[in-house]
Amino acid sequence: MGRGRAPALRTTAPPAHERWRPVTVSHSSQPQAKPTIVLVGHGMVGQRFLEALAAEGVTARARVVVLCEEPRPAYDRVQLTSYFSGVTPEQLSMTDEAFLAEHGVELHLGDPAETVDRAARTVTARSGRTFRYDTLVLATGSYPFVPPVPGRDSAGCFVYRTIEDLLAIEEFAKDATSGVVVGGGLLGLEAAGALKGLGVRAHIVEFNARLMALQVDDGGGSALRRKIEDMGLTVHTGVGGKEITANADGAVTGMVLSDGSTLDTDMVIFSAGVRPRDQLARDCGLEVGERGGVVVDARCRTSDPAVYAIGECAKAVDGMVYGLVAPGYEMAEAAAAAIAGTAAGEGFTGADTSTKLKLLGVDVASFGDAHGTAEGCLDVIYADSRAGVYKKLVIAPDGALLGGVLVGDADAYGLLRPLTGSVPPVAPESLVLPAGAGAPAQLGPSALPDDAVVCSCHNVTKGTIRAAVTEHRCGTVPEVKTCTKAGTGCGSCVKVLGQLVDAELTAQGIEVDPGLCACFGQTRQELYEIVLALRLTSFQQLLDGHGRPEARGGEGCEVCKPAVASIIASLAPTIGAGAYVLDGEQAALQDTNDHHLANLQRNGSYSIVPRVPGGEISPEKLIVIGQVARDFGLYTKITGGQRIDLFGARVDQLPQIWARLVDAGFESGHAYGKALRTVKSCVGQTWCRYGVQDSVKMAIDLELRYRGLRAPHKLKSAVSGCQRECAEAQSKDFGVIATAGGWNLYVGGNGGATPRHGDLLAQDLSDAELVRLIDRFLMFYIRTADRLERTSVWLERIEGGLDHVRDVVVHDSLGICAELEAMMAEHVAGYRDEWAETLADPERLRRFVSFVNAPDAPDPSVRFVPERDQNKPDLDILAGPDLPVRTLEGAPLS
Amino acid sequence: MTDVLTPNAPAATTTATGTARVEVRTGGVWAAVCAVDHLVPGRGVAALLPDGGQIALFLDRTGTVHAIGNRDPFTGAYVLSRGLLGSVDGAPFVASPLLKQRFDLASGHCLDDDTVTVPAYATRVR
């Protein structure tokens, strides 16, 4: 996952070998041997500690042993619940073999540390193996608190902490109809949402008077409660569990609450908070806090200088035991720096516990002094119960922003959190009022000081982000993400990141113009909306009515013409533009490939790709392709998309070639268009002994459904008949993998120069569900993507990313799914083969001549010479280019 | 080899007697090329000159016909007629369909490389 790489932007430090001063690891009795660091626990914080050790160069000089209780290496526990929306345990993993191997880390899975002998400096694991250490690091995390309710050991009682817990819950829920979650905090709500997703009626029992009592206040709690109840979850607050009843087999039957009422239930999930796992430290006599947690100093050293403790098991110098990952990461870095001998600054003295979450689709954020505990502080509250929005800011007497709570709409979080502690440059109420309701001034991220932490997950300041743009020449949000790690955690700061990048580029005199080109100030998405709303079918109308003033009345340009042509083609049935989009004015907008329905090659000839749906082709059709290729002297090559490409056709030969292909039952493969290309497939269940579904049939169905669909960029797809994934569906814009229960749909995959694995959008879909979801996904992409933006880039760029797209196309959060489906239905109904339509119309055939004044003369510059039994372009006939070939940027292609 | 540039006359698309013809000045004489209605506004066509050379003819939205050499100097391919017509500050250009360099239709100058020019021809419609 590349997480082992050191962030590119670090304050300059001497090279690792000069920094290595093994002060704290020099206790080895064998001076020649490498010092040994033993890490107990391999969770998120443990993994971050290993990465920090590697970045400090320590792993090169020390033996590193890791004892891990769980059967799998570190995974993203924060995203644990995403397992229920289809993310696999493998995808949650935060490390890989390569990282461990590269840094020589010895990882022992399923073998927790059981005893520590500090005098002998040894750790003994459950397996009985004993490891000598020079430095011991405890990262044992925490355990779920299970209140002492009678019956809590009955079958059907669970905690919600590990992947193994979730697997057990999933299995048990198959036979359950009702479940109770004890605890209405973050995890409890997630667990209740997961139960609901598993088809189990869910109750939430919260001892406090409101949900998420730690993070939000009463007002926020009620807004949240309404939203949660709207989803069909039942909330009981101000009550606790008194007893769990069980049947004769010891299986849960119900829960008696503290108010005497009873809930019938088949299962109970305890999610009532966590406690630090400090038993190992207690047993070996390390100092432990009164309410738990291994006491550490700012360098994360325990009362024994050879032992460190980091993360949720540690009690920090400010007396806090932090249950959040960001402080854990900071502690991991502090301990690694101390061990490396490079510790500088104050170390870890405390952390910001601000959070922004999307809980069951509801935005919830709290930051700073959310409960208004500071003396003399005042609240500014905006509440709209109807919309389920609640916002509160806590303001100090001097006007400084101290903290706040946002429920239902947390857009302002990205700006408010970094402003905490300072006096905002505008009136506080303007920060929480909805736009247009008297908000006087737009507060931009320019108001933030350089030391404001914009990304709290990775502790990245505004100054670091600015430096990424100015010094490291990052010009886009994805580049800044790679360079600084900002925005790669929870993602809540991505919007502010975009504003900062734009502001910095502007400050450098680099004009940030979101417009499509010199002719239009709008983005592609805005032009799409204009064309749709006004039912515009004319480029000139669009340019003269909506173009930049200086471009009106002009010709447009090579950027906007094909982009608008594509928009009109995508919307053709809806706006009444007609299915054949190459006539009249439209003809002038198309790139030569679309104009000639073939792909222009370097010598001025074209290549031809007939559609071969799903890659399935009969011997008769293969023979026809062979005959046509032979008769016209075409070079033939099998493509990566399971089709056959025929190269070397002159423009005047295209209709003759296609007449024969259409006669044989072929149709356009749209290899020339920003459109659906192929849906690749493996042979699937029909032939393959591993196949679980008919992948070929599904691929053919999908290809025939979406053929001819014009999009912002080309679209590729594939269908694999089993998890072996022979069709490489995860590298496609939309890829389908068969499961025993149906189909899994992946989106946003890409091959090419920047490969990206597709994200799982939904799983175990029926045929109809799959098609409906792809309909929505494609139409939403076409509607909102930028020009020439593949789905992979679009998914990375679009605010909210995959979660947002899933909300829109799976949960219909924008209420547009019916419209998206209707538009796709119109496309499918209106599809005509462009080549058959072209051949049927002499007027349309007129463009297929080499010379307007000599229609029968072939172009003498298109000539071929033999190579390996086929033809290749004779480039000498072109007399050679008289200039070096250049890219658009002007740099010669070497 | 570039003809003296004269302002290109707007086309009268048809005359009372039939379709108007496009003429290009080459080798010191005006050569008739094709009927103006063979041109699609906003697009180009290729034409063969009597000496075997190739030109690219374009009709812009004002009805003006432009002619430049058809050979793309960056690749050597005879394809400029198949590029997209555009305009910048009112001046029409064609973008090569291969590597997208733009050529001013009045002068033949490459807008993306000062050192490059393709032949430009005077045209008229009559």
Tab-separated table of N, CA, C and O in Angstrom, chain A residues 623-711:
chain	number	residue	atom	x	y	z
A	623	ILE	N	-13.814	-15.875	-40.162
A	623	ILE	CA	-13.412	-16.050	-41.566
A	623	ILE	C	-13.673	-14.777	-42.356
A	623	ILE	O	-12.839	-14.338	-43.149
A	624	VAL	N	-14.846	-14.136	-42.104
A	624	VAL	CA	-15.157	-12.893	-42.832
A	624	VAL	C	-14.100	-11.826	-42.533
A	624	VAL	O	-13.608	-11.153	-43.441
A	625	ILE	N	-13.735	-11.705	-41.253
A	625	ILE	CA	-12.723	-10.698	-40.910
A	625	ILE	C	-11.425	-11.020	-41.653
A	625	ILE	O	-10.780	-10.135	-42.227
A	626	GLY	N	-11.069	-12.288	-41.700
A	626	GLY	CA	-9.852	-12.683	-42.411
A	626	GLY	C	-9.944	-12.355	-43.888
A	626	GLY	O	-8.991	-11.829	-44.481
A	627	GLN	N	-11.096	-12.644	-44.469
A	627	GLN	CA	-11.247	-12.373	-45.906
A	627	GLN	C	-11.175	-10.885	-46.206
A	627	GLN	O	-10.520	-10.458	-47.157
A	628	VAL	N	-11.869	-10.087	-45.386
A	628	VAL	CA	-11.851	-8.630	-45.609
A	628	VAL	C	-10.429	-8.096	-45.464
A	628	VAL	O	-9.945	-7.307	-46.297
A	629	ALA	N	-9.740	-8.550	-44.431
A	629	ALA	CA	-8.376	-8.079	-44.206
A	629	ALA	C	-7.490	-8.454	-45.395
A	629	ALA	O	-6.689	-7.649	-45.877
A	630	ARG	N	-7.654	-9.689	-45.862
A	630	ARG	CA	-6.835	-10.139	-46.996
A	630	ARG	C	-7.156	-9.320	-48.245
A	630	ARG	O	-6.271	-8.820	-48.930
A	631	ASP	N	-8.435	-9.120	-48.522
A	631	ASP	CA	-8.822	-8.450	-49.759
A	631	ASP	C	-8.396	-6.983	-49.786
A	631	ASP	O	-8.142	-6.423	-50.839
A	632	PHE	N	-8.349	-6.348	-48.631
A	632	PHE	CA	-7.969	-4.929	-48.598
A	632	PHE	C	-6.535	-4.729	-48.115
A	632	PHE	O	-6.096	-3.599	-47.915
A	633	GLY	N	-5.833	-5.817	-47.908
A	633	GLY	CA	-4.424	-5.717	-47.503
A	633	GLY	C	-4.244	-5.089	-46.130
A	633	GLY	O	-3.300	-4.341	-45.887
A	634	LEU	N	-5.142	-5.403	-45.216
A	634	LEU	CA	-5.087	-4.755	-43.900
A	634	LEU	C	-4.205	-5.545	-42.931
A	634	LEU	O	-4.211	-6.776	-42.947
A	635	TYR	N	-3.460	-4.834	-42.146
A	635	TYR	CA	-2.658	-5.436	-41.068
A	635	TYR	C	-3.620	-5.821	-39.939
A	635	TYR	O	-4.474	-5.009	-39.557
A	636	THR	N	-3.518	-7.022	-39.416
A	636	THR	CA	-4.453	-7.443	-38.365
A	636	THR	C	-3.729	-7.714	-37.059
A	636	THR	O	-2.632	-8.259	-37.037
A	637	LYS	N	-4.375	-7.319	-35.994
A	637	LYS	CA	-3.788	-7.527	-34.671
A	637	LYS	C	-4.905	-7.768	-33.668
A	637	LYS	O	-5.940	-7.105	-33.703
A	638	ILE	N	-4.686	-8.727	-32.767
A	638	ILE	CA	-5.645	-8.975	-31.687
A	638	ILE	C	-5.445	-7.893	-30.629
A	638	ILE	O	-4.320	-7.618	-30.230
A	639	THR	N	-6.524	-7.299	-30.186
A	639	THR	CA	-6.404	-6.223	-29.186
A	639	THR	C	-6.470	-6.786	-27.770
A	639	THR	O	-6.832	-7.939	-27.569
A	640	GLY	N	-6.165	-5.932	-26.802
A	640	GLY	CA	-6.273	-6.328	-25.395
A	640	GLY	C	-7.718	-6.495	-24.960
A	640	GLY	O	-7.993	-7.097	-23.940
A	641	GLY	N	-8.640	-5.937	-25.730
A	641	GLY	CA	-10.052	-5.992	-25.350
A	641	GLY	C	-10.783	-7.135	-26.022
A	641	GLY	O	-12.001	-7.095	-26.136
A	642	GLN	N	-10.049	-8.146	-26.472
A	642	GLN	CA	-10.640	-9.335	-27.080
A	642	GLN	C	-11.374	-9.028	-28.373
A	642	GLN	O	-12.481	-9.503	-28.617
A	643	ARG	N	-10.757	-8.175	-29.215
A	643	ARG	CA	-11.322	-7.945	-30.539
A	643	ARG	C	-10.194	-7.993	-31.568
A	643	ARG	O	-9.045	-8.273	-31.222
A	644	ILE	N	-10.514	-7.708	-32.815
A	644	ILE	CA	-9.502	-7.716	-33.864
A	644	ILE	C	-9.464	-6.336	-34.506
A	644	ILE	O	-10.499	-5.801	-34.902
A	645	ASP	N	-8.267	-5.767	-34.567
A	645	ASP	CA	-8.083	-4.434	-35.133
A	645	ASP	C	-7.507	-4.594	-36.542
A	645	ASP	O	-6.538	-5.337	-36.730
A	646	LEU	N	-8.118	-3.928	-37.502
A	646	LEU	CA	-7.688	-4.003	-38.901
A	646	LEU	C	-7.091	-2.653	-39.283
A	646	LEU	O	-7.805	-1.648	-39.304
A	647	PHE	N	-5.806	-2.617	-39.606
A	647	PHE	CA	-5.109	-1.347	-39.843
A	647	PHE	C	-4.824	-1.121	-41.323
A	647	PHE	O	-4.619	-2.076	-42.075
A	648	GLY	N	-4.754	0.167	-41.678
A	648	GLY	CA	-4.236	0.523	-43.000
A	648	GLY	C	-5.297	0.824	-44.037
A	648	GLY	O	-5.015	0.803	-45.228
A	649	ALA	N	-6.533	1.116	-43.613
A	649	ALA	CA	-7.581	1.435	-44.588
A	649	ALA	C	-7.499	2.910	-44.976
A	649	ALA	O	-7.367	3.768	-44.109
A	650	ARG	N	-7.573	3.187	-46.285
A	650	ARG	CA	-7.683	4.585	-46.721
A	650	ARG	C	-9.091	5.069	-46.441
A	650	ARG	O	-10.035	4.280	-46.407
A	651	VAL	N	-9.226	6.372	-46.341
A	651	VAL	CA	-10.535	6.919	-45.991
A	651	VAL	C	-11.600	6.492	-47.002
A	651	VAL	O	-12.737	6.175	-46.636
A	652	ASP	N	-11.217	6.380	-48.291
A	652	ASP	CA	-12.205	6.015	-49.301
A	652	ASP	C	-12.541	4.522	-49.260
A	652	ASP	O	-13.517	4.085	-49.858
A	653	GLN	N	-11.719	3.730	-48.558
A	653	GLN	CA	-12.015	2.295	-48.458
A	653	GLN	C	-12.943	1.970	-47.301
A	653	GLN	O	-13.505	0.865	-47.243
A	654	LEU	N	-13.088	2.896	-46.364
A	654	LEU	CA	-13.851	2.585	-45.153
A	654	LEU	C	-15.277	2.096	-45.469
A	654	LEU	O	-15.702	1.067	-44.935
A	655	PRO	N	-16.022	2.794	-46.345
A	655	PRO	CA	-17.386	2.296	-46.612
A	655	PRO	C	-17.392	0.927	-47.283
A	655	PRO	O	-18.245	0.089	-46.974
A	656	GLN	N	-16.436	0.665	-48.184
A	656	GLN	CA	-16.413	-0.641	-48.853
A	656	GLN	C	-16.159	-1.755	-47.837
A	656	GLN	O	-16.780	-2.812	-47.877
A	657	ILE	N	-15.200	-1.495	-46.939
A	657	ILE	CA	-14.881	-2.499	-45.929
A	657	ILE	C	-16.076	-2.740	-45.014
A	657	ILE	O	-16.457	-3.869	-44.728
A	658	TRP	N	-16.684	-1.643	-44.588
A	658	TRP	CA	-17.800	-1.788	-43.657
A	658	TRP	C	-19.029	-2.407	-44.313
A	658	TRP	O	-19.821	-3.080	-43.661
A	659	ALA	N	-19.198	-2.184	-45.626
A	659	ALA	CA	-20.335	-2.811	-46.300
A	659	ALA	C	-20.230	-4.324	-46.139
A	659	ALA	O	-21.221	-5.009	-45.856
A	660	ARG	N	-19.022	-4.844	-46.256
A	660	ARG	CA	-18.862	-6.301	-46.128
A	660	ARG	C	-19.022	-6.744	-44.672
A	660	ARG	O	-19.600	-7.789	-44.393
A	661	LEU	N	-18.500	-5.938	-43.769
A	661	LEU	CA	-18.611	-6.322	-42.361
A	661	LEU	C	-20.064	-6.282	-41.888
A	661	LEU	O	-20.531	-7.188	-41.187
A	662	VAL	N	-20.780	-5.229	-42.280
A	662	VAL	CA	-22.179	-5.110	-41.862
A	662	VAL	C	-22.995	-6.257	-42.466
A	662	VAL	O	-23.847	-6.859	-41.798
A	663	ASP	N	-22.697	-6.611	-43.719
A	663	ASP	CA	-23.374	-7.748	-44.358
A	663	ASP	C	-23.207	-9.025	-43.547
A	663	ASP	O	-24.110	-9.854	-43.475
A	664	ALA	N	-22.024	-9.172	-42.963
A	664	ALA	CA	-21.735	-10.394	-42.210
A	664	ALA	C	-22.262	-10.322	-40.780
A	664	ALA	O	-22.034	-11.238	-39.988
A	665	GLY	N	-22.938	-9.209	-40.451
A	665	GLY	CA	-23.537	-9.117	-39.124
A	665	GLY	C	-22.708	-8.355	-38.119
A	665	GLY	O	-23.039	-8.323	-36.933
A	666	PHE	N	-21.627	-7.699	-38.554
A	666	PHE	CA	-20.831	-6.905	-37.617
A	666	PHE	C	-21.429	-5.510	-37.464
A	666	PHE	O	-22.176	-5.037	-38.328
A	667	GLU	N	-21.078	-4.863	-36.385
A	667	GLU	CA	-21.449	-3.458	-36.228
A	667	GLU	C	-20.264	-2.703	-35.643
A	667	GLU	O	-19.264	-3.313	-35.241
A	668	SER	N	-20.415	-1.369	-35.600
A	668	SER	CA	-19.321	-0.530	-35.109
A	668	SER	C	-18.895	-0.951	-33.707
A	668	SER	O	-19.733	-1.241	-32.851
A	669	GLY	N	-17.587	-0.962	-33.468
A	669	GLY	CA	-17.077	-1.260	-32.129
A	669	GLY	C	-16.755	-0.010	-31.334
A	669	GLY	O	-16.300	-0.098	-30.196
A	670	HIS	N	-17.004	1.172	-31.940
A	670	HIS	CA	-16.761	2.450	-31.253
A	670	HIS	C	-15.346	2.586	-30.701
A	670	HIS	O	-15.136	3.289	-29.720
A	671	ALA	N	-14.395	1.924	-31.345
A	671	ALA	CA	-13.010	2.071	-30.890
A	671	ALA	C	-12.533	3.499	-31.107
A	671	ALA	O	-11.554	3.935	-30.505
A	672	TYR	N	-13.235	4.236	-31.951
A	672	TYR	CA	-12.859	5.606	-32.278
A	672	TYR	C	-13.465	6.619	-31.318
A	672	TYR	O	-13.111	7.790	-31.338
A	673	GLY	N	-14.411	6.203	-30.487
A	673	GLY	CA	-15.182	7.183	-29.731
A	673	GLY	C	-14.834	7.212	-28.264
A	673	GLY	O	-14.283	6.267	-27.710
A	674	LYS	N	-15.155	8.342	-27.618
A	674	LYS	CA	-15.169	8.380	-26.169
A	674	LYS	C	-16.485	7.726	-25.785
A	674	LYS	O	-17.511	8.395	-25.613
A	675	ALA	N	-16.461	6.442	-25.717
A	675	ALA	CA	-17.694	5.663	-25.598
A	675	ALA	C	-17.337	4.306	-25.023
A	675	ALA	O	-16.168	4.018	-24.789
A	676	LEU	N	-18.362	3.470	-24.821
A	676	LEU	CA	-18.066	2.116	-24.349
A	676	LEU	C	-17.213	1.403	-25.394
A	676	LEU	O	-17.548	1.370	-26.563
A	677	ARG	N	-16.104	0.844	-24.949
A	677	ARG	CA	-15.272	0.047	-25.853
A	677	ARG	C	-15.721	-1.413	-25.731
A	677	ARG	O	-16.676	-1.816	-26.349
A	678	THR	N	-15.066	-2.179	-24.887
A	678	THR	CA	-15.403	-3.602	-24.837
A	678	THR	C	-15.808	-4.015	-23.438
A	678	THR	O	-15.477	-3.351	-22.460
A	679	VAL	N	-16.518	-5.096	-23.365
A	679	VAL	CA	-16.733	-5.774	-22.086
A	679	VAL	C	-16.061	-7.150	-22.238
A	679	VAL	O	-16.569	-8.055	-22.880
A	680	LYS	N	-14.875	-7.239	-21.673
A	680	LYS	CA	-14.060	-8.435	-21.793
A	680	LYS	C	-14.634	-9.524	-20.884
A	680	LYS	O	-15.237	-9.215	-19.857
A	681	SER	N	-14.420	-10.774	-21.228
A	681	SER	CA	-14.906	-11.810	-20.318
A	681	SER	C	-14.015	-13.043	-20.358
A	681	SER	O	-13.279	-13.261	-21.307
A	682	CYS	N	-14.092	-13.822	-19.300
A	682	CYS	CA	-13.498	-15.155	-19.299
A	682	CYS	C	-14.579	-16.121	-19.777
A	682	CYS	O	-15.715	-15.721	-19.971
A	683	VAL	N	-14.255	-17.411	-19.963
A	683	VAL	CA	-15.288	-18.306	-20.508
A	683	VAL	C	-16.367	-18.642	-19.496
A	683	VAL	O	-17.461	-19.038	-19.865
A	684	GLY	N	-16.061	-18.488	-18.201
A	684	GLY	CA	-17.110	-18.617	-17.206
A	684	GLY	C	-17.584	-20.049	-16.989
A	684	GLY	O	-16.983	-21.030	-17.437
A	685	GLN	N	-18.702	-20.108	-16.298
A	685	GLN	CA	-19.254	-21.368	-15.804
A	685	GLN	C	-19.465	-22.415	-16.894
A	685	GLN	O	-19.343	-23.616	-16.647
A	686	THR	N	-19.785	-21.938	-18.100
A	686	THR	CA	-20.120	-22.868	-19.173
A	686	THR	C	-19.003	-23.882	-19.432
A	686	THR	O	-19.248	-25.056	-19.648
A	687	TRP	N	-17.757	-23.371	-19.404
A	687	TRP	CA	-16.630	-24.240	-19.706
A	687	TRP	C	-15.693	-24.433	-18.520
A	687	TRP	O	-15.092	-25.490	-18.369
A	688	CYS	N	-15.546	-23.381	-17.742
A	688	CYS	CA	-14.477	-23.405	-16.750
A	688	CYS	C	-14.932	-24.154	-15.500
A	688	CYS	O	-16.032	-23.932	-15.002
A	689	ARG	N	-14.068	-25.009	-14.972
A	689	ARG	CA	-14.467	-25.804	-13.811
A	689	ARG	C	-14.593	-24.949	-12.550
A	689	ARG	O	-15.169	-25.366	-11.569
A	690	TYR	N	-14.029	-23.735	-12.577
A	690	TYR	CA	-14.116	-22.883	-11.388
A	690	TYR	C	-15.266	-21.874	-11.462
A	690	TYR	O	-15.623	-21.260	-10.477
A	691	GLY	N	-15.773	-21.655	-12.654
A	691	GLY	CA	-16.762	-20.587	-12.849
A	691	GLY	C	-18.014	-20.806	-12.011
A	691	GLY	O	-18.445	-21.942	-11.817
A	692	VAL	N	-18.565	-19.696	-11.493
A	692	VAL	CA	-19.798	-19.811	-10.719
A	692	VAL	C	-20.972	-19.093	-11.383
A	692	VAL	O	-22.089	-19.165	-10.893
A	693	GLN	N	-20.707	-18.357	-12.480
A	693	GLN	CA	-21.793	-17.693	-13.207
A	693	GLN	C	-21.422	-17.696	-14.692
A	693	GLN	O	-20.274	-17.926	-15.061
A	694	ASP	N	-22.416	-17.385	-15.530
A	694	ASP	CA	-22.171	-17.316	-16.968
A	694	ASP	C	-21.630	-15.921	-17.308
A	694	ASP	O	-22.371	-15.002	-17.652
A	695	SER	N	-20.316	-15.775	-17.197
A	695	SER	CA	-19.710	-14.450	-17.374
A	695	SER	C	-19.778	-13.976	-18.820
A	695	SER	O	-19.890	-12.782	-19.082
A	696	VAL	N	-19.732	-14.920	-19.783
A	696	VAL	CA	-19.782	-14.499	-21.188
A	696	VAL	C	-21.141	-13.877	-21.500
A	696	VAL	O	-21.231	-12.807	-22.099
A	697	LYS	N	-22.188	-14.543	-21.063
A	697	LYS	CA	-23.520	-14.006	-21.346
A	697	LYS	C	-23.695	-12.627	-20.711
A	697	LYS	O	-24.217	-11.706	-21.340
A	698	MET	N	-23.234	-12.496	-19.456
A	698	MET	CA	-23.368	-11.191	-18.812
A	698	MET	C	-22.564	-10.139	-19.551
A	698	MET	O	-23.020	-9.006	-19.753
A	699	ALA	N	-21.342	-10.492	-19.992
A	699	ALA	CA	-20.509	-9.522	-20.715
A	699	ALA	C	-21.198	-9.092	-22.005
A	699	ALA	O	-21.234	-7.906	-22.350
A	700	ILE	N	-21.766	-10.063	-22.717
A	700	ILE	CA	-22.454	-9.725	-23.980
A	700	ILE	C	-23.656	-8.823	-23.687
A	700	ILE	O	-23.876	-7.804	-24.347
A	701	ASP	N	-24.426	-9.189	-22.669
A	701	ASP	CA	-25.597	-8.372	-22.326
A	701	ASP	C	-25.193	-6.933	-21.998
A	701	ASP	O	-25.830	-5.972	-22.437
A	702	LEU	N	-24.129	-6.800	-21.210
A	702	LEU	CA	-23.697	-5.448	-20.821
A	702	LEU	C	-23.170	-4.687	-22.031
A	702	LEU	O	-23.458	-3.505	-22.216
A	703	GLU	N	-22.389	-5.373	-22.858
A	703	GLU	CA	-21.816	-4.677	-24.019
A	703	GLU	C	-22.920	-4.212	-24.966
A	703	GLU	O	-22.887	-3.095	-25.487
A	704	LEU	N	-23.925	-5.056	-25.169
A	704	LEU	CA	-25.006	-4.663	-26.074
A	704	LEU	C	-25.871	-3.567	-25.442
A	704	LEU	O	-26.440	-2.737	-26.139
A	705	ARG	N	-25.932	-3.550	-24.122
A	705	ARG	CA	-26.748	-2.519	-23.464
A	705	ARG	C	-26.105	-1.136	-23.576
A	705	ARG	O	-26.775	-0.146	-23.829
A	706	TYR	N	-24.794	-1.106	-23.373
A	706	TYR	CA	-24.141	0.203	-23.278
A	706	TYR	C	-23.399	0.593	-24.549
A	706	TYR	O	-22.735	1.623	-24.591
A	707	ARG	N	-23.468	-0.235	-25.615
A	707	ARG	CA	-22.774	0.117	-26.862
A	707	ARG	C	-23.284	1.466	-27.343
A	707	ARG	O	-24.458	1.794	-27.223
A	708	GLY	N	-22.344	2.245	-27.862
A	708	GLY	CA	-22.718	3.539	-28.430
A	708	GLY	C	-22.905	4.642	-27.409
A	708	GLY	O	-23.174	5.787	-27.768
A	709	LEU	N	-22.749	4.332	-26.119
A	709	LEU	CA	-22.948	5.363	-25.098
A	709	LEU	C	-21.757	6.322	-25.093
A	709	LEU	O	-20.636	5.924	-24.802
A	710	ARG	N	-22.004	7.600	-25.416
A	710	ARG	CA	-20.917	8.587	-25.421
A	710	ARG	C	-20.678	9.091	-23.998
A	710	ARG	O	-21.626	9.352	-23.255
A	711	ALA	N	-19.417	9.228	-23.617
A	711	ALA	CA	-19.050	9.568	-22.240
A	711	ALA	C	-17.897	10.578	-22.263
A	711	ALA	O	-17.326	10.837	-23.323
